XYZ file of C-alpha atoms in Angstrom:
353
model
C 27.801 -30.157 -36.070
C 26.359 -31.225 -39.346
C 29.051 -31.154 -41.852
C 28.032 -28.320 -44.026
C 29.078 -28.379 -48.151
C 31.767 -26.168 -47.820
C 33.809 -24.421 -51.244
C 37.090 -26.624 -52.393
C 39.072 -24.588 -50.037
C 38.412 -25.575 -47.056
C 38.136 -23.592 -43.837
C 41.147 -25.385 -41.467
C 40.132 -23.887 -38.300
C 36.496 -24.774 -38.607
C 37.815 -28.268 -39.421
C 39.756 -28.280 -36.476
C 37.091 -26.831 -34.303
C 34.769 -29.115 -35.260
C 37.054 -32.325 -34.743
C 38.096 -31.080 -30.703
C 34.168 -30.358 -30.169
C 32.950 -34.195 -31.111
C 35.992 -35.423 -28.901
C 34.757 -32.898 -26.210
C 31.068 -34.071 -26.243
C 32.336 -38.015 -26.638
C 34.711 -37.081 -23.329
C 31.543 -35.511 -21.438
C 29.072 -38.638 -22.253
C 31.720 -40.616 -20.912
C 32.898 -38.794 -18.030
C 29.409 -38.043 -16.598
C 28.999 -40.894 -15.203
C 31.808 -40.693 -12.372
C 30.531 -37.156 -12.091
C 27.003 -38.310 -11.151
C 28.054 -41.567 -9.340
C 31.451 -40.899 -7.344
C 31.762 -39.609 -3.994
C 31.330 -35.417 -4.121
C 34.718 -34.373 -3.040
C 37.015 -37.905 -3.871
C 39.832 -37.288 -6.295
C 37.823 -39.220 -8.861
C 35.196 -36.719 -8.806
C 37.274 -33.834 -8.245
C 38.865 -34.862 -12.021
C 35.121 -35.606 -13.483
C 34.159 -32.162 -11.746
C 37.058 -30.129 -14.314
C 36.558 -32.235 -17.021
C 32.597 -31.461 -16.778
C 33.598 -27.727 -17.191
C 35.978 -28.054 -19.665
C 34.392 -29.528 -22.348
C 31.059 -27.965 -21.693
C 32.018 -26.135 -25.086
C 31.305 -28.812 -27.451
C 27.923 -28.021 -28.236
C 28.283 -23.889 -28.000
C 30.865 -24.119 -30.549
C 29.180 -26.678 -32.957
C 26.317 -24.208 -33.094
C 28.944 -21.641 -33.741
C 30.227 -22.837 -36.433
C 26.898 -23.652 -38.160
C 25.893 -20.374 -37.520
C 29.395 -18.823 -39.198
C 28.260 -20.971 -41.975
C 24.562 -20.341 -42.185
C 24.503 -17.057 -41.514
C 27.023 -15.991 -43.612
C 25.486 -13.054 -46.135
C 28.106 -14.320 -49.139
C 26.595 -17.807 -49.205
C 22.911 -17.528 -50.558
C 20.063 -20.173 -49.698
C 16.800 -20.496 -51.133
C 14.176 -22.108 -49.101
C 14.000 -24.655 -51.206
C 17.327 -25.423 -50.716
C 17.548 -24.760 -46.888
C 14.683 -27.460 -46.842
C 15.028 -29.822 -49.372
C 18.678 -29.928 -48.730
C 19.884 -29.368 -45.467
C 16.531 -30.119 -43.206
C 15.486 -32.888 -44.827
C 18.847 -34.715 -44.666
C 18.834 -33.509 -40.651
C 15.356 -34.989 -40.281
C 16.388 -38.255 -42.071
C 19.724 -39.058 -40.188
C 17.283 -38.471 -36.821
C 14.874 -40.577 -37.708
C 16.983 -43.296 -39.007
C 19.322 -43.275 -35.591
C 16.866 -42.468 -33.258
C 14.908 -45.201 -34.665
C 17.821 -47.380 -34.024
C 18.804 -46.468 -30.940
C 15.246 -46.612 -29.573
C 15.118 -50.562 -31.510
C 17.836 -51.371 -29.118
C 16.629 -50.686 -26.059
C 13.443 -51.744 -26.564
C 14.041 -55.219 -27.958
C 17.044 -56.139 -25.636
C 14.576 -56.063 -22.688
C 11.164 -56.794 -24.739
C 10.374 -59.527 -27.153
C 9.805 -58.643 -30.669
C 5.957 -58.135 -31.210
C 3.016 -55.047 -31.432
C 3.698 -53.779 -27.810
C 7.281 -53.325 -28.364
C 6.978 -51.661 -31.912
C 4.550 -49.180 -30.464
C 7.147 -48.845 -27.543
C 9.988 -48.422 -30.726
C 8.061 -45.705 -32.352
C 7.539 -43.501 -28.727
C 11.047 -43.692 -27.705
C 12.363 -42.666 -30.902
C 9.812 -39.553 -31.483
C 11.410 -38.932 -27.442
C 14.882 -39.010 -29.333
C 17.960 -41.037 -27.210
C 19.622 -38.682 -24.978
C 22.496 -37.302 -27.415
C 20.030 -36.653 -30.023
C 18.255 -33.730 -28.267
C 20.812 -31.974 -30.339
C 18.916 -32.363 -34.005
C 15.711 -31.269 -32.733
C 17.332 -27.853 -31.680
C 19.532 -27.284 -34.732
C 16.283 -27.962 -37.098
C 14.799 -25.209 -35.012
C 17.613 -22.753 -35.939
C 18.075 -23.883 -39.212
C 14.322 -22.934 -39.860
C 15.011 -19.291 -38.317
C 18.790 -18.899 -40.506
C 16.678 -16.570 -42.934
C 15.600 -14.010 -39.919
C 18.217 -14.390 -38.515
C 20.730 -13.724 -41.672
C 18.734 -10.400 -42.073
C 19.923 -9.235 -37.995
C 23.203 -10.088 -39.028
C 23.437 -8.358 -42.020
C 24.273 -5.006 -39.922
C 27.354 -5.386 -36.975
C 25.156 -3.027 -34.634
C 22.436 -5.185 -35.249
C 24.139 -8.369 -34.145
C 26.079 -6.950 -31.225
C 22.326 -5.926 -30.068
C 21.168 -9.249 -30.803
C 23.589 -10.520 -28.887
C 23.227 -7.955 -26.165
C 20.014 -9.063 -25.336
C 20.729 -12.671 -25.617
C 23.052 -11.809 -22.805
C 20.819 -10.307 -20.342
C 17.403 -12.199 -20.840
C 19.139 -15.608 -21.705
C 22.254 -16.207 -19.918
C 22.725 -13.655 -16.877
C 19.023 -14.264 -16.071
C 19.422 -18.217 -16.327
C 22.512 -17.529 -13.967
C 20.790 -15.646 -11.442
C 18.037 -18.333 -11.480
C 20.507 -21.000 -9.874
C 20.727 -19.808 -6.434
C 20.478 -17.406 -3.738
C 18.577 -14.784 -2.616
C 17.343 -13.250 -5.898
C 16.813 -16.724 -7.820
C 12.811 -16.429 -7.102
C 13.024 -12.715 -7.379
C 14.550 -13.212 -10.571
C 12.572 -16.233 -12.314
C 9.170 -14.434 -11.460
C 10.398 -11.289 -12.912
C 10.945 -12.952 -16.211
C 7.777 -15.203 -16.519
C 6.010 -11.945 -16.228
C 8.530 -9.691 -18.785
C 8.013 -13.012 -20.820
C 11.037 -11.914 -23.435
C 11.610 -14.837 -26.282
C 13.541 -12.183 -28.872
C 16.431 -13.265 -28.083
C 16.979 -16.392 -25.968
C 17.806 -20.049 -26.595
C 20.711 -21.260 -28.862
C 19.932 -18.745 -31.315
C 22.453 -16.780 -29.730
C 25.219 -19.558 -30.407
C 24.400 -19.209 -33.682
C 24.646 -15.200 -34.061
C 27.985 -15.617 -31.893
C 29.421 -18.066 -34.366
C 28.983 -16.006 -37.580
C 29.990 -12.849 -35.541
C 33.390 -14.370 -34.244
C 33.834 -15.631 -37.529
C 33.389 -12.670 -39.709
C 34.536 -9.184 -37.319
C 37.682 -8.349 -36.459
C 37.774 -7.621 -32.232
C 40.641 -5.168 -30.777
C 43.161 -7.179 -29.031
C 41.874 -5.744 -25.627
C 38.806 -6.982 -26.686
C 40.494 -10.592 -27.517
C 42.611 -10.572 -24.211
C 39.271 -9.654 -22.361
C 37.643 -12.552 -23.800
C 40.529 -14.704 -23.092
C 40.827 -13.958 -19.027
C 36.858 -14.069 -19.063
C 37.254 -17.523 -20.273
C 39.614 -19.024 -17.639
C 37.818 -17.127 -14.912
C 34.813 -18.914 -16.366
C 36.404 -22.522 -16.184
C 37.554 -21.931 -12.321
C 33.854 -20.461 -11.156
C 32.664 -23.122 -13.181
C 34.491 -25.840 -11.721
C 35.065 -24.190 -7.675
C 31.014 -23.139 -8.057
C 29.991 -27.218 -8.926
C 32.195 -28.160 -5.889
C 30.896 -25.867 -3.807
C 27.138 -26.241 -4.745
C 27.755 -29.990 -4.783
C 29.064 -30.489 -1.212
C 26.238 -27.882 -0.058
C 24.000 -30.286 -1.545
C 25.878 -33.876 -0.940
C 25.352 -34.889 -4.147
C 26.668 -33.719 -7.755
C 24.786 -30.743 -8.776
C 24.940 -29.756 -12.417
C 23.694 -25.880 -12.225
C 26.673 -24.609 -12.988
C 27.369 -26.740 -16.108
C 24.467 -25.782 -18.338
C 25.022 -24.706 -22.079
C 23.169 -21.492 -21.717
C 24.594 -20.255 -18.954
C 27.700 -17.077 -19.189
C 30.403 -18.969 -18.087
C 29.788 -21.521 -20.400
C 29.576 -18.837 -23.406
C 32.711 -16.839 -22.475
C 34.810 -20.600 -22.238
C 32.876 -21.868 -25.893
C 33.720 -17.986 -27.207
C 37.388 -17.956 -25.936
C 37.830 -21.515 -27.497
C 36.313 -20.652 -30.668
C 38.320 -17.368 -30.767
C 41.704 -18.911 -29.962
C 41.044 -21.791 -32.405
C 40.473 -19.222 -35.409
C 43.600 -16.602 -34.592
C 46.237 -19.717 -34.494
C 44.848 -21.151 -37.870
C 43.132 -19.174 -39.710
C 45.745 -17.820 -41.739
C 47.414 -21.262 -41.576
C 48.632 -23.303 -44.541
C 48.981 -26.810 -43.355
C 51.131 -29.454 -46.113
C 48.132 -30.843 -48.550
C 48.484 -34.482 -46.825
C 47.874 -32.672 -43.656
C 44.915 -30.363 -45.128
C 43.116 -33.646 -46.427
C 43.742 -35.786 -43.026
C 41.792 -32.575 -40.988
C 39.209 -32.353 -44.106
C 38.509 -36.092 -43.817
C 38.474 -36.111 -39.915
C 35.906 -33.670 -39.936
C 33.486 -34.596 -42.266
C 32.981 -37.654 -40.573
C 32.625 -35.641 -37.266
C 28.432 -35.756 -37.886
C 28.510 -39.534 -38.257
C 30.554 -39.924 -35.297
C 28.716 -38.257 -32.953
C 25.298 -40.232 -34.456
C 27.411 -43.401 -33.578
C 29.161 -42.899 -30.569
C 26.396 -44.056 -27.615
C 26.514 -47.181 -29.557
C 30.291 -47.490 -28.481
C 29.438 -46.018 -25.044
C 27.104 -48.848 -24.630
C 29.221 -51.580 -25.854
C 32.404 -50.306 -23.197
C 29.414 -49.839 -20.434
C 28.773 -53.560 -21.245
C 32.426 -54.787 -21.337
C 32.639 -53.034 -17.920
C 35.971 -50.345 -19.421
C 33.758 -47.624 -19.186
C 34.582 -46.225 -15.444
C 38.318 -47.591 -15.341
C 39.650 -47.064 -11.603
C 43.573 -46.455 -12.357
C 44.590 -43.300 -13.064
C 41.228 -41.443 -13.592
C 42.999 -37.828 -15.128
C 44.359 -40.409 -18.031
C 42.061 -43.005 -18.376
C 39.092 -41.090 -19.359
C 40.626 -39.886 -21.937
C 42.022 -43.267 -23.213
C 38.832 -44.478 -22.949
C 37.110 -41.369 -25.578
C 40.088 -41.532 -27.656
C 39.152 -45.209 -28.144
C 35.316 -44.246 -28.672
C 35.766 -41.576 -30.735
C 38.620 -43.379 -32.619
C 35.367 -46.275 -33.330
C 32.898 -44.291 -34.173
C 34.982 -42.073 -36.613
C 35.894 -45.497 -38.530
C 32.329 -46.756 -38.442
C 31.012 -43.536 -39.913
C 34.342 -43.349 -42.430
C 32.596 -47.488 -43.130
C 29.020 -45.923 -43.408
C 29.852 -43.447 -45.391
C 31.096 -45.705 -48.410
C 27.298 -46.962 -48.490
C 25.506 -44.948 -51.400
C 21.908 -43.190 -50.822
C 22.772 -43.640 -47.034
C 25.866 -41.413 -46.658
C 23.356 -38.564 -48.473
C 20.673 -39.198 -45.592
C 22.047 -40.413 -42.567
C 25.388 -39.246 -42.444
């Protein structure tokens, strides 16, 4: 998601990528509330249920495309750079926001005073809800220089990725339910694998996507593995959710394979429509624009979330398939201008933006 200093030309379909993930996430913030709160089974949460697994993507492919970036063997990076560059302004924007976001809470239910600034300080080291995000791409930002090194070889990073397969998603899958879930979970605590696991994959998958050629069985594969993915997704959360009368979200994890073949089918299809694309310059700059400000707006958006929560237009009930998406058109619309506002501010669009 951070907005990384690209060349002069510009990569569209990275642009483009990047601007339909931020909607995505803004859409799922929004959205999973009805999925957590309406009746398992209405037409209201029948909606929230496919909207839930379709945009689970958003933060799969904004890994992906750092990783396409970071990883890439043509663009060099010192540590001094990766640190005193691209870290440090991660670690800045999160402290400044989460700092914020934790001042808010606190202070519109506790008087200003020591208790509350101690209670300040906790909540923002805890990170608001959203933000869980920077503490996991710092993580994988400090591991780019390993990981550039397995993905200087193709074999390499289709092992890499091999393994981040079995021991991260098919196990995590086969830890949800049934008869082998215990089976399964001991028999990892005790293999005890971490090679290969966590978002790290993501981030190999990104620059892999981004830089190899697949055969167009390959592509089609991918392709029918990714709708399959959306309709186990979607019938497996229904089906787990009325089993359990309540909304269960097992099937809607990031790590997970049906997430990864939706996020890799996305990312795929995204690239082969534009990347040979050449838009009208007016065009070109509008997408450029839109997505460097994609960072700022998803710093931004709870803010909005909280402010429609407030105004009581955040869980319309007329026409739920449309108005959810009127309603993160309109947040994402705000927080794109307030980070396009915030980034005319000098020193703070270099640290917090």
């Amino acid at each position: 998601m951070p907005e990384e200093r690209q060349p002069a030309g510009r990569v569209l379909y990275f642009d483009l990528l990047r601007i339909l993930s931020i909607f995505a996430m803004v859409l799922l913030h929004i959205n999973a509330q009805k999925f957590l709160t309406a009746a398992v089974g209405s037409l209201n949460w029948n909606i929230s249920n496919f909207y839930q697994g379709l945009v689970r993507f958003c933060v799969p492919v904004f890994v992906m495309i750092s990783g396409a970036f970071l990883l890439d063997g043509n663009r060099e990076y010192s540590l001094k750079k990766l640190y005193f560059q691209k870290i440090l302004r991660l670690v800045t924007a999160y402290v400044f926001w989460a700092t914020l976001y934790a001042a808010y809470t606190v202070l519109s239910r506790n008087p200003i005073g020591a208790a509350s600034l101690l209670k300040i300080v906790k909540l923002a080291i805890r990170g608001h809800y959203h933000l869980w995000f920077m503490y996991m791409i710092v993580g994988l930002y400090i591991a780019s220089p390993l990981l550039r090194v397995i993905c200087r070889s193709r074999r390499t990073a289709e092992y890499f990725l091999a393994l981040w397969f079995v021991f991260e998603l098919a196990l995590n899958l086969l830890c949800v339910s049934g008869p082998l879930a215990r089976l399964v979970s001991s028999f990892r605590s005790k293999v005890a694998f971490h090679t290969a696991l966590g978002y790290a994959g993501f981030f190999v998958l990104g620059h892999y996507l981004a830089n190899y050629q697949l055969p167009a069985c390959a592509v089609r594969a991918l392709h029918a593995l990714g709708a399959l993915s959306l309709a186990f997704t979607v019938g497996g959360t229904l089906y787990l959710s009325l089993r359990s009368g309540s909304a269960t979200e097992a099937l809607i994890h990031n790590l997970l394979p049906n997430t990864a073949f939706v996020s890799a089918s996305i990312f795929l299809l995204v690239k082969r429509r534009f990347e040979h694309s050449a838009p009208s310059p007016r065009v070109a700059r509008a997408v450029g624009t839109l997505s460097k400000l994609c960072f700022g707006a998803y710093l931004v958006h709870d803010f909005f979330i909280i402010l429609f929560r407030k105004l009581g237009i955040l869980s319309p009930n007329f026409f739920p398939a449309l108005s959810v998406l009127l309603i993160a058109a309109a947040v994402m619309a705000l927080s794109l201008l307030a980070a396009h506002l915030l980034n005319k501010i000098p020193v703070l669009n270099r640290y917090i933006l």
